[in-house]
Short mmCIF file of C-alpha atoms in Angstrom, two decimals:
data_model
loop_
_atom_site.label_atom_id
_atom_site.label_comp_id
_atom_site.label_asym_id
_atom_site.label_seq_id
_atom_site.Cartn_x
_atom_site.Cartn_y
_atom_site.Cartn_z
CA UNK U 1 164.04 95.55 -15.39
CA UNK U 2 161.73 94.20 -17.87
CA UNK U 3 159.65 90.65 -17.13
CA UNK U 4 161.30 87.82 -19.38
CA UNK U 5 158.29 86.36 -21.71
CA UNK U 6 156.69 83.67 -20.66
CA UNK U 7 158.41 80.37 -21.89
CA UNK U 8 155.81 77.43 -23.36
CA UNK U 9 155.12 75.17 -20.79
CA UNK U 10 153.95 71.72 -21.53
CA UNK U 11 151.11 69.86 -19.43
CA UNK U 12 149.25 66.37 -19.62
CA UNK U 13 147.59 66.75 -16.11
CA UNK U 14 144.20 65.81 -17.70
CA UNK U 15 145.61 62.50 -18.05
CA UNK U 16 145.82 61.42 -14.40
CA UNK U 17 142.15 61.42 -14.66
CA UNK U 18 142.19 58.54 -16.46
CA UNK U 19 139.66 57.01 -19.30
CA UNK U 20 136.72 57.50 -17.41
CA UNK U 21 136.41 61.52 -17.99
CA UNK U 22 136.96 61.85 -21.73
CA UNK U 23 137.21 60.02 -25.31
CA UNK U 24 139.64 60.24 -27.29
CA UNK U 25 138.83 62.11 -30.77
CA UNK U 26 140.45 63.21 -34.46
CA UNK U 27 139.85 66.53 -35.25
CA UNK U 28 137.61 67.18 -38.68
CA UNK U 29 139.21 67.93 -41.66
CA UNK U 30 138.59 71.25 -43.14
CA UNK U 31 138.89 72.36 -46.51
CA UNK U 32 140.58 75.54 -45.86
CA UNK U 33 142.12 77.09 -43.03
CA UNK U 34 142.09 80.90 -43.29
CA UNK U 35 142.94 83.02 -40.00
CA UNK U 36 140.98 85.71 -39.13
CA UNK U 37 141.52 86.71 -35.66
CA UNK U 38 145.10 85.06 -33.67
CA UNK U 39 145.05 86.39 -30.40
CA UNK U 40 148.80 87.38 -29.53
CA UNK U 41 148.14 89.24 -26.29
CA UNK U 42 146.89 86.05 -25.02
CA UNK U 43 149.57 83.78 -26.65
CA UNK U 44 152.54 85.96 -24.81
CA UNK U 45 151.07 84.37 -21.35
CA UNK U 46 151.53 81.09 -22.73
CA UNK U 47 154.71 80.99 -24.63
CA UNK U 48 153.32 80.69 -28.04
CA UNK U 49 153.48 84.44 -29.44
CA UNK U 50 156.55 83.22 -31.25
CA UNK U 51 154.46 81.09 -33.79
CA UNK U 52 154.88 81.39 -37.36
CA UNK U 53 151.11 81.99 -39.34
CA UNK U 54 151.61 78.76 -41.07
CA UNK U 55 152.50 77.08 -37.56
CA UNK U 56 149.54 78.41 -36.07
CA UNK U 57 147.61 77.07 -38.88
CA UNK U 58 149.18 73.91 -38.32
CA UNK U 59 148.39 73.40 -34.49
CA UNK U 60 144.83 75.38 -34.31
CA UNK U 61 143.36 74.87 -37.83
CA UNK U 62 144.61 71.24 -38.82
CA UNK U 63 145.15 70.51 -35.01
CA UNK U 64 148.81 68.58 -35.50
CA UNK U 65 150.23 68.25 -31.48
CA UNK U 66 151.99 70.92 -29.66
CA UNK U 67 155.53 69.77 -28.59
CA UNK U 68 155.34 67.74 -25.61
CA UNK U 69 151.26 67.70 -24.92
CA UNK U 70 148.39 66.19 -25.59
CA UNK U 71 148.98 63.22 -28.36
CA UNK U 72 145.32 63.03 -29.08
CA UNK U 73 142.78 65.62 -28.36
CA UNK U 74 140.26 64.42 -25.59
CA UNK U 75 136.36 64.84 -26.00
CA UNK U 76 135.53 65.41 -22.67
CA UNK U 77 132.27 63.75 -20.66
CA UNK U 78 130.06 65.59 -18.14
CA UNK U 79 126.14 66.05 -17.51
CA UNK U 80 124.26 68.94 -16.72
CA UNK U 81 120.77 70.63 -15.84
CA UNK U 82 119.80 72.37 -19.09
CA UNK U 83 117.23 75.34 -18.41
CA UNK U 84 116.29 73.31 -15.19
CA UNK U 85 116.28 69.77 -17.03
CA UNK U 86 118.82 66.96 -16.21
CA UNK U 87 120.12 65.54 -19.30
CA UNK U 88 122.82 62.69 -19.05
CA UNK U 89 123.35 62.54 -22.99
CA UNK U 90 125.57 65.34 -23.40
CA UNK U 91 129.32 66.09 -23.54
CA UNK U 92 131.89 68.25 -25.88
CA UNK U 93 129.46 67.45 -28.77
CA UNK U 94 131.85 70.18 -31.12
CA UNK U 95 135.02 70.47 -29.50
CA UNK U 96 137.55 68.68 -27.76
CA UNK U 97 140.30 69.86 -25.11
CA UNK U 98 143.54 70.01 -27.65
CA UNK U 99 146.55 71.15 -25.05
CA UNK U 100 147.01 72.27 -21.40
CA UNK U 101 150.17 74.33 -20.69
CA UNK U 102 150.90 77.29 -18.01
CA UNK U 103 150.59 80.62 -18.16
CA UNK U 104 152.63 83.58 -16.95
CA UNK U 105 151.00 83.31 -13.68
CA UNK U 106 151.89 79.67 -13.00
CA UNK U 107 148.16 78.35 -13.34
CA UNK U 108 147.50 75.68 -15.16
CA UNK U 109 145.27 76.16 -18.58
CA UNK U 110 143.64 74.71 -21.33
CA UNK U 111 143.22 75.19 -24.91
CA UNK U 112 140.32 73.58 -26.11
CA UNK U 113 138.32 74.00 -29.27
CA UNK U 114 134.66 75.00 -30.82
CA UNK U 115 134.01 73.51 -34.15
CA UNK U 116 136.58 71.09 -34.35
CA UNK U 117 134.15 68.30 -35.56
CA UNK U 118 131.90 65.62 -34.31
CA UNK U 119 132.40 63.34 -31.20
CA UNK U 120 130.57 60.37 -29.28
CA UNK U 121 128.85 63.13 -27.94
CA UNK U 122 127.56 65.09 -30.88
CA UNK U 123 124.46 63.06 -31.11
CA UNK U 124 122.64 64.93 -34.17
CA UNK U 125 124.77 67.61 -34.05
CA UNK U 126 127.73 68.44 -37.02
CA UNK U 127 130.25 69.22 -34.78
CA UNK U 128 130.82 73.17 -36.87
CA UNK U 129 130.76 76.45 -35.55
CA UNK U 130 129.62 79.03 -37.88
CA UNK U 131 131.63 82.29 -38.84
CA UNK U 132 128.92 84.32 -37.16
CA UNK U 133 129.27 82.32 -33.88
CA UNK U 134 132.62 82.49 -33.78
CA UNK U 135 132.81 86.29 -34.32
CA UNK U 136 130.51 86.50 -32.14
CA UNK U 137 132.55 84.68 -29.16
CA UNK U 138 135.53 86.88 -29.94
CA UNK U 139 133.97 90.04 -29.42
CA UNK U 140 131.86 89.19 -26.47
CA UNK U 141 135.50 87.55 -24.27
CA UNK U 142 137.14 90.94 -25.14
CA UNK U 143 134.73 92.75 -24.05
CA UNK U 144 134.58 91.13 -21.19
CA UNK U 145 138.06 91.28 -20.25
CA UNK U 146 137.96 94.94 -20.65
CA UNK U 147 134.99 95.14 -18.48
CA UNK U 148 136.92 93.62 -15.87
CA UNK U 149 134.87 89.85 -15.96
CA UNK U 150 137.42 86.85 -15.48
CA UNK U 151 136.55 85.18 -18.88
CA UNK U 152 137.83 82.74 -21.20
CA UNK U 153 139.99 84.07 -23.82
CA UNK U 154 139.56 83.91 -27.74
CA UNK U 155 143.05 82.36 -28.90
CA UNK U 156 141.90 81.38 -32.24
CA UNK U 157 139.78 82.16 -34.94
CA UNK U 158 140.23 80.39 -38.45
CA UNK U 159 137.30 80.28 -41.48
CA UNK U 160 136.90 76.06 -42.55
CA UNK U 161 135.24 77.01 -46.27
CA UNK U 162 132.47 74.46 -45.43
CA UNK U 163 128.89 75.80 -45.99
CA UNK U 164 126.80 75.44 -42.69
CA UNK U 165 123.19 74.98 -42.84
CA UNK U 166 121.48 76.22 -39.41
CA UNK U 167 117.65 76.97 -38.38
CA UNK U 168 118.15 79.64 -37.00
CA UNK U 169 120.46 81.90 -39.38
CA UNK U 170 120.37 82.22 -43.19
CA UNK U 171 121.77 79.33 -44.86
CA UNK U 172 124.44 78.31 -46.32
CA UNK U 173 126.51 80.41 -44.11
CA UNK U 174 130.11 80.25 -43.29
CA UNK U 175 132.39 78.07 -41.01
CA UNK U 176 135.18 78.22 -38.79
CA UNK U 177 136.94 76.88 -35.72
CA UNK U 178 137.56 78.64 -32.29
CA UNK U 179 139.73 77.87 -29.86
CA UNK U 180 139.78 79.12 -26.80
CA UNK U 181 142.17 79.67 -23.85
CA UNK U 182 140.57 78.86 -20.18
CA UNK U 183 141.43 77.90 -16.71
CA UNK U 184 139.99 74.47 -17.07
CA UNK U 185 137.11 72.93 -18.29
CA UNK U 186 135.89 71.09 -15.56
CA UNK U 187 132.19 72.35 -14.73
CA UNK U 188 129.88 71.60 -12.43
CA UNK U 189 128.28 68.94 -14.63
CA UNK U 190 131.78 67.29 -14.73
CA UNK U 191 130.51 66.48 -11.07
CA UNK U 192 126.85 65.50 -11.76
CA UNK U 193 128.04 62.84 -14.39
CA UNK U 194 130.04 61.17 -11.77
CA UNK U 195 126.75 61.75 -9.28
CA UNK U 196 124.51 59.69 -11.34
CA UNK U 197 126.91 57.73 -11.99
CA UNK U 198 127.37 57.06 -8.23
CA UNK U 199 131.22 56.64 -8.59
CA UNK U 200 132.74 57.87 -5.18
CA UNK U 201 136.13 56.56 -6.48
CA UNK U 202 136.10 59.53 -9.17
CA UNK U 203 134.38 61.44 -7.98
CA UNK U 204 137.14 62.08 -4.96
CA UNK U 205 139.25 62.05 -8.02
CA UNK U 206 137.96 64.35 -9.39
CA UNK U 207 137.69 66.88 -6.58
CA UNK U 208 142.04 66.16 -6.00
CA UNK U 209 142.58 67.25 -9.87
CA UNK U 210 140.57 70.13 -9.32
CA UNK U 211 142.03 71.77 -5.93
CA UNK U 212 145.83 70.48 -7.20
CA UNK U 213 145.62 71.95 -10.94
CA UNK U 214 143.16 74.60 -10.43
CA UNK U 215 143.37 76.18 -7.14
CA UNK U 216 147.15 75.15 -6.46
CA UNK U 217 145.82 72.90 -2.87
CA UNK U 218 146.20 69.76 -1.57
CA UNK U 219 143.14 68.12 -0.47
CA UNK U 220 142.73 68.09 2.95
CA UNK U 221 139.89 65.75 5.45
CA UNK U 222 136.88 67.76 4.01
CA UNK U 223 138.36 68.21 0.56
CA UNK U 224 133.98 68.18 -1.09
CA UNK U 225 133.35 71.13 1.49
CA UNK U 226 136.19 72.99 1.01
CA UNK U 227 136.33 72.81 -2.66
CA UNK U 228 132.35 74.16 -2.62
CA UNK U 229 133.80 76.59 -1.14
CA UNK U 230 136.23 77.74 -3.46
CA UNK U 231 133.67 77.27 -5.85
CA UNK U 232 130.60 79.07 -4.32
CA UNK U 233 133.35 82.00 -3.86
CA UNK U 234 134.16 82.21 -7.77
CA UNK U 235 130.90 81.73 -8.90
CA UNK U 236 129.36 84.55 -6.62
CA UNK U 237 132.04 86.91 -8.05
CA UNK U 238 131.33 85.99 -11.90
CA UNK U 239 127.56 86.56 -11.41
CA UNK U 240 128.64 90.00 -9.76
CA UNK U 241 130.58 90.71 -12.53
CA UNK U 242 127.90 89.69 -15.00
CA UNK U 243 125.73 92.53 -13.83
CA UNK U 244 128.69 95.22 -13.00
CA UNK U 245 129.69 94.98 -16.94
CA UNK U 246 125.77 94.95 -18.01
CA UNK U 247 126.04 91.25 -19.70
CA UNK U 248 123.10 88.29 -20.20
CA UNK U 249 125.03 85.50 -20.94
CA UNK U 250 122.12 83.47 -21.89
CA UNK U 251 122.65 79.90 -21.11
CA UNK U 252 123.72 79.39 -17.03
CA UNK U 253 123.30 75.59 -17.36
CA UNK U 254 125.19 74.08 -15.00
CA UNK U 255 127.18 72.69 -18.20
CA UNK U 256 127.92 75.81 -18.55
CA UNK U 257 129.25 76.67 -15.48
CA UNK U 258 133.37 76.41 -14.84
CA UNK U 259 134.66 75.56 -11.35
CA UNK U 260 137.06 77.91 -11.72
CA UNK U 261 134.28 80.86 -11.71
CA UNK U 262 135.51 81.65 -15.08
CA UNK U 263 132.65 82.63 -17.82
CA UNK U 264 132.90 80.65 -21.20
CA UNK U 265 130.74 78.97 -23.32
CA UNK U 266 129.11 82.16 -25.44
CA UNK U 267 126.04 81.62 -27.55
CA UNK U 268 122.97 83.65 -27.32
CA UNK U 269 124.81 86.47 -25.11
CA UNK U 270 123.61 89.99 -25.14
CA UNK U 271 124.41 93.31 -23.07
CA UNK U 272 121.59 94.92 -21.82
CA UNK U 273 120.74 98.18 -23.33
CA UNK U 274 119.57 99.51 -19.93
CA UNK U 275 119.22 98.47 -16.89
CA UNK U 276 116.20 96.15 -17.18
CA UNK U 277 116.33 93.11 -14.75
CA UNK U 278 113.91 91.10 -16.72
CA UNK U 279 116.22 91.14 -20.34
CA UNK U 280 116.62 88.01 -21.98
CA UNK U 281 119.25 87.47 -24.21
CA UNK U 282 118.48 83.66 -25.52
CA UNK U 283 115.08 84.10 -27.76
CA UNK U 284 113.97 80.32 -26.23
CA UNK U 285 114.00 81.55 -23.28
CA UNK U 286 110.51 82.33 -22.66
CA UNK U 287 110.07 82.03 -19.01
CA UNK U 288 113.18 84.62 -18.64
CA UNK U 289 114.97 81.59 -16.59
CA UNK U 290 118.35 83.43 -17.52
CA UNK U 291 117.20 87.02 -17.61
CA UNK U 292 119.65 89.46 -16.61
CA UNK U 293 118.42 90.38 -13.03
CA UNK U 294 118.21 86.48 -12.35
CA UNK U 295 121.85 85.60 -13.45
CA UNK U 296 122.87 85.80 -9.61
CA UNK U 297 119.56 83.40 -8.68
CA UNK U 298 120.41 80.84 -11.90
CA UNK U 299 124.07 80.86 -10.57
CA UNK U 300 123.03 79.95 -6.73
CA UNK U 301 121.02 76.76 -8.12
CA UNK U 302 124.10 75.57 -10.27
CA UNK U 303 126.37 76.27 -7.64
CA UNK U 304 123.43 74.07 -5.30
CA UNK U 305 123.83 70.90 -8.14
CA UNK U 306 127.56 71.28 -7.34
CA UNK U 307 126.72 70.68 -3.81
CA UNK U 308 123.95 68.03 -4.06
CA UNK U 309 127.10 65.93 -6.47
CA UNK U 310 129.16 66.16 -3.73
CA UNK U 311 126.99 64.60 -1.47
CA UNK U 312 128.21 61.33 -2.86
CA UNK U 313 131.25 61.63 -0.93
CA UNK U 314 130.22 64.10 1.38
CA UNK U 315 128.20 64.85 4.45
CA UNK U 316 125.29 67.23 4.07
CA UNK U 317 125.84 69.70 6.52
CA UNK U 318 129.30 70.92 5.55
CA UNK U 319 127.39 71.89 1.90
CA UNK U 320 124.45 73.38 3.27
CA UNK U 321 127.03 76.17 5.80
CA UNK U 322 128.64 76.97 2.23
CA UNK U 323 125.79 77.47 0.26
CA UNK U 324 124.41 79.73 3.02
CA UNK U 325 127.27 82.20 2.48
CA UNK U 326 126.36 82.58 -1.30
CA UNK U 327 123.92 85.56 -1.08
CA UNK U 328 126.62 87.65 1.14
CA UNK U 329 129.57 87.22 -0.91
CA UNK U 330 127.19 87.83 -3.71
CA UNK U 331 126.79 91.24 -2.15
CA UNK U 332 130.18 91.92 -1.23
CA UNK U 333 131.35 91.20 -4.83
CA UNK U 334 128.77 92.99 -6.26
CA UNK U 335 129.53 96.35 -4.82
CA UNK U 336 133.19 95.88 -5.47
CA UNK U 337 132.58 95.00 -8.81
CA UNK U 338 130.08 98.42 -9.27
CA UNK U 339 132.23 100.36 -7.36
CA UNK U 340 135.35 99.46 -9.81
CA UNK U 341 133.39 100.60 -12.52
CA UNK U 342 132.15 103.65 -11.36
CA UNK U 343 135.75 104.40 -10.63
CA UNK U 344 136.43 105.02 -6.86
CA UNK U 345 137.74 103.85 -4.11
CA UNK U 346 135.65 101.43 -2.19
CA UNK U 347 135.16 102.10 1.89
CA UNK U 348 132.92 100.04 4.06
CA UNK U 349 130.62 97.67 3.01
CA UNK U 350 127.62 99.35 4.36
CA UNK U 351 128.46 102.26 2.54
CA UNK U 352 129.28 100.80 -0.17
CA UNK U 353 126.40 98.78 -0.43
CA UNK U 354 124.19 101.89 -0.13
CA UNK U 355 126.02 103.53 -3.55
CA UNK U 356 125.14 100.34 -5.01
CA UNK U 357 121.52 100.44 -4.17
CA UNK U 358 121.12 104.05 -5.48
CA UNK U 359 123.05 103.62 -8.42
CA UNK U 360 120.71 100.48 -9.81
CA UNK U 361 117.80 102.60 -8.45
CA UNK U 362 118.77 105.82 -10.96
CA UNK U 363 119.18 103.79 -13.62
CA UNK U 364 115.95 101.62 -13.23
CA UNK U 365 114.20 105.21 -13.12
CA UNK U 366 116.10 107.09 -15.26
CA UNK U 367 116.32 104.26 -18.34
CA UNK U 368 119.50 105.94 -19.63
CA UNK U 369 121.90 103.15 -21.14
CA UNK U 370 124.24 100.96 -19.25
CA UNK U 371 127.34 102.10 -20.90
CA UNK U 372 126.85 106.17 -21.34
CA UNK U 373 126.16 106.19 -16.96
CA UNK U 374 129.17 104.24 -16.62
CA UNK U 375 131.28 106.40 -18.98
CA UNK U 376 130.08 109.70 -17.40
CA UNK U 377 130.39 108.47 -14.23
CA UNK U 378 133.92 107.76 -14.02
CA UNK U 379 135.82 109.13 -10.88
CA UNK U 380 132.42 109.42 -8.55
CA UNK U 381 130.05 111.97 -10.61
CA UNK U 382 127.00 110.50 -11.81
CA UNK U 383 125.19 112.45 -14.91
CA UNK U 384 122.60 115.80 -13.35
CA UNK U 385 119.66 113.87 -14.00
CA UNK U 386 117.22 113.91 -11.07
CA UNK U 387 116.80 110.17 -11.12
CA UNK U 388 121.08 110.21 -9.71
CA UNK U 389 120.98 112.45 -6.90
CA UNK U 390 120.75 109.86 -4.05
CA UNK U 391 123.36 108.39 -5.86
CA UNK U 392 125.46 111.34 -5.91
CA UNK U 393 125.44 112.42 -2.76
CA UNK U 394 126.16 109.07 -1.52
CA UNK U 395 129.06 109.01 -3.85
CA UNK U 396 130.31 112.68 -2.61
CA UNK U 397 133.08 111.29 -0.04
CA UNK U 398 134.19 108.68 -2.80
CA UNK U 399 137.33 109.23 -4.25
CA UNK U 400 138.52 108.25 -7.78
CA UNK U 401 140.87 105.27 -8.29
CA UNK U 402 142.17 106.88 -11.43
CA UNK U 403 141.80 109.98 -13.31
CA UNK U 404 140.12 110.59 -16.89
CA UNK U 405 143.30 111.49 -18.74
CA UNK U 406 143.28 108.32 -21.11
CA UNK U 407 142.59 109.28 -24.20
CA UNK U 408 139.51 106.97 -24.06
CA UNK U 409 137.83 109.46 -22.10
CA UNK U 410 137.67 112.03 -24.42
CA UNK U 411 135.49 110.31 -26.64
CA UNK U 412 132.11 108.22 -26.34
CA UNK U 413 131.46 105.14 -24.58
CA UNK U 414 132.65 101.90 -25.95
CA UNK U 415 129.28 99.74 -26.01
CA UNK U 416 128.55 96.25 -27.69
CA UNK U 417 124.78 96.43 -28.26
CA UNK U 418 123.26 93.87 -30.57
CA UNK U 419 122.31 96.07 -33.47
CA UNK U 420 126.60 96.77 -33.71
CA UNK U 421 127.39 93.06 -33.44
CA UNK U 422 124.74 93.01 -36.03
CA UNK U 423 126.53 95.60 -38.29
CA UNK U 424 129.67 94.06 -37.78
CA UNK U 425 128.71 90.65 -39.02
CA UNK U 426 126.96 92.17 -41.84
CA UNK U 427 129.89 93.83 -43.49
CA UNK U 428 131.71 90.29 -43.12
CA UNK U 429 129.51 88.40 -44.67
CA UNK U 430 127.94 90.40 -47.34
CA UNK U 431 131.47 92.53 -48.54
CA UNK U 432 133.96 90.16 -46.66
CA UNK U 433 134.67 93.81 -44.96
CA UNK U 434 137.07 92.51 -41.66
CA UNK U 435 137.58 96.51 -41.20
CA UNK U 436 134.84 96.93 -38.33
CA UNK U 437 135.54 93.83 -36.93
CA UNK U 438 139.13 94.95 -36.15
CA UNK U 439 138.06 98.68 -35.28
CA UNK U 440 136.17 97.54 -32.48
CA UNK U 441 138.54 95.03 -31.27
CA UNK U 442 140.79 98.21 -31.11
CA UNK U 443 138.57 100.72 -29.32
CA UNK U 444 137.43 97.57 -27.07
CA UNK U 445 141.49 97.39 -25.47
CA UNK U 446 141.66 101.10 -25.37
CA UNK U 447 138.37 101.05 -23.27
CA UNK U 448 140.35 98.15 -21.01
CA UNK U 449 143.33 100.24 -21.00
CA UNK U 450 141.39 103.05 -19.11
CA UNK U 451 139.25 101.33 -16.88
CA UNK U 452 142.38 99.15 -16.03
#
């Protein structure tokens, strides 16, 4: 018997917060609203599929309320370390949280927005998104999804016709507005706000919304420690993830960094060619704070700012036993994360962790890309390339989780290297050519459909 669609599901939970965590904001006016990307997979698990195009408009482009939510969108306030320095004068600067409703899994999520138009917190900022960016964000959540990395979702993508001027991209270029589906947006500078703030009272708050609405718990005697917890245990998992799929996010601010150990937030991002720990995908990031072999290290220290904001209504000790664990279930996730790509069965950890080390150890020495090891790999059979044979004959007594007889396999690695997202955005904006754009989305769920 088939699974009844999911049936739109109001929430205002945000609200028992209180005025303390957010401001309320209008959205900016645009002066067209043109869709170009409407993600329907993703509005099936939250009862909106149904939507006509000009209702969708309406509610993501022009930002009129969904039935029963949010009156007002809500600017939210937080903190956070940015590339190792505290700054207290930021918030959602270009976007605003819009709804909350549930999803086809019962958890609670938002829809918030990128683009939407300047807030208290925009400071110099004008509160767009570019085209570019937004393309951009689309392409790098579905990959990710595919790849297996719990990520926000791209609902939403709609062109504004305003000309942008940016420093850092030819100008004029093109606008739009994203919105995005995630499991919260509470992050860990949510937490430092309400640390150097010192406000206890919200803080416990705070910690109460997030183990009710997130992680479906009721705060117990150590609710600070146990929610670290929780959190140490997502976070360890994303950054394993992050180097399974081959991904530099680019900016692992603690701003940037959801509670829920879900990855959002994509600006700079690039997937590493090969596997070189010291690629950087942000071009200001000149001491390689955020390369790709330090994503686990940059994720530790947020994940120790979470801890150090709890000690406002915590003890230290409790902290310090959870931030211990961070480098083994690093570890742990890590190999299952590999191991799920490679396509097999994991066994012990030891062993496990052995295939791990020889697989990162082939293709330091062997340079061959990221993507075309994976692909070839598939079901426990690394490519007959000296640099893999401690790797295979550690992965001999492996076997597959899944054959190769998806059509995927038949044809060449699906990869998202710069110089495509390049070529993608090229034939948008110089032929208004959507064709590629759409073609990769394509071969990108095939790709998910076989590693699935």
């Amino acid at each position: 018997m088939s699974t009844p669609p999911q049936a739109y599901a109001p929430q205002r939970r945000i609200l028992e917060l209180g005025g303390a965590f957010y401001d309320p904001v209008e959205a900016a006016r645009f002066p067209q609203t043109t869709l170009r990307f409407r993600n329907d997979r993703a509005a099936t698990e939250v009862g909106l599929a149904n939507l006509s195009e000009a209702e969708w408009l309406s509610h993501f482009g022009r930002f009129e309320p969904l039935p029963g939510n949010l009156e007002q969108p809500l600017a939210l306030r937080y903190h956070g370390h940015q590339f190792r320095q505290y700054n207290p004068e930021i918030g959602d600067g270009r976007g605003f949280l819009f709804a909350q409703l549930r999803d086809d899994r019962g958890r609670q999520m938002d829809l918030a927005t990128k683009g939407s138009g300047t807030t208290p917190w925009s400071r110099f900022g004008d509160g767009r998104l570019t085209l570019k960016g937004g393309v951009r964000e689309v392409l790098a959540t579905e990959m990710l999804q595919a790849l297996g990395v719990n990520t926000s979702r791209s609902f939403s993508l709609i062109e504004t016709g305003e000309a942008l001027e940016r420093g850092d991209e030819p100008s004029p270029t093109r606008s739009a507005v994203l919105v995005r589906l995630s499991h919260g947006h509470i992050r860990i500078g949510t937490f430092q706000r309400l640390a150097y703030l010192r406000d206890a009272e919200n803080m416990e708050r705070l910690i109460g919304y997030v183990l009710r609405n997130l992680y479906g718990e009721e705060p117990g005697e150590d609710a600070a420690a146990h929610l670290l917890d929780l959190v140490v245990d997502r976070t360890a998992t994303l950054a394993a993830s992050y180097m399974a799929a081959g991904f530099v996010h680019g900016v692992l601010n603690t701003d940037n960094i959801n509670v829920t150990g879900e990855s959002f937030d994509y600006g700079p991002w690039r997937f590493a060619p090969t596997w070189e720990p010291s690629f950087t995908a942000a071009y200001f990031d000149h001491q390689g704070l955020y390369a790709f072999g330090r994503q686990p290290e940059a994720i530790h220290w947020d994940a120790m700012q979470l801890a150090v904001s709890l000690r406002t209504v915590s003890e230290a000790e409790p902290l310090i036993a959870v931030l211990d664990s961070f480098a083994e279930r690093y570890q742990r996730a890590v190999s299952k994360a590999i191991l799920w790509r490679l396509g097999v069965v994991p066994r012990d950890a030891e062993t496990d962790r052995a295939v791990v080390q020889a697989v990162e150890r082939g293709l330091v020495g062997s340079k061959i890309g990221i993507d075309r090891f994976f692909f070839d790999t598939f079901g426990g059979t690394p490519p007959a390339d000296p640099a893999f044979d401690e790797a295979r004959a550690v992965l001999a007594d492996y076997a597959p989780r899944k054959g190769r007889d998806h059509p995927y396999w038949s044809g060449a690695p699906c990869s998202m290297l710069i110089d495509e997202v390049e070529a993608i955005w090229a034939a948008i904006d110089q032929r208004d050519d959507w064709a590629p754009f759409h073609t990769k989305l394509a071969a990108i769920r095939e790709m998910g459909a076989a590693l699935s």
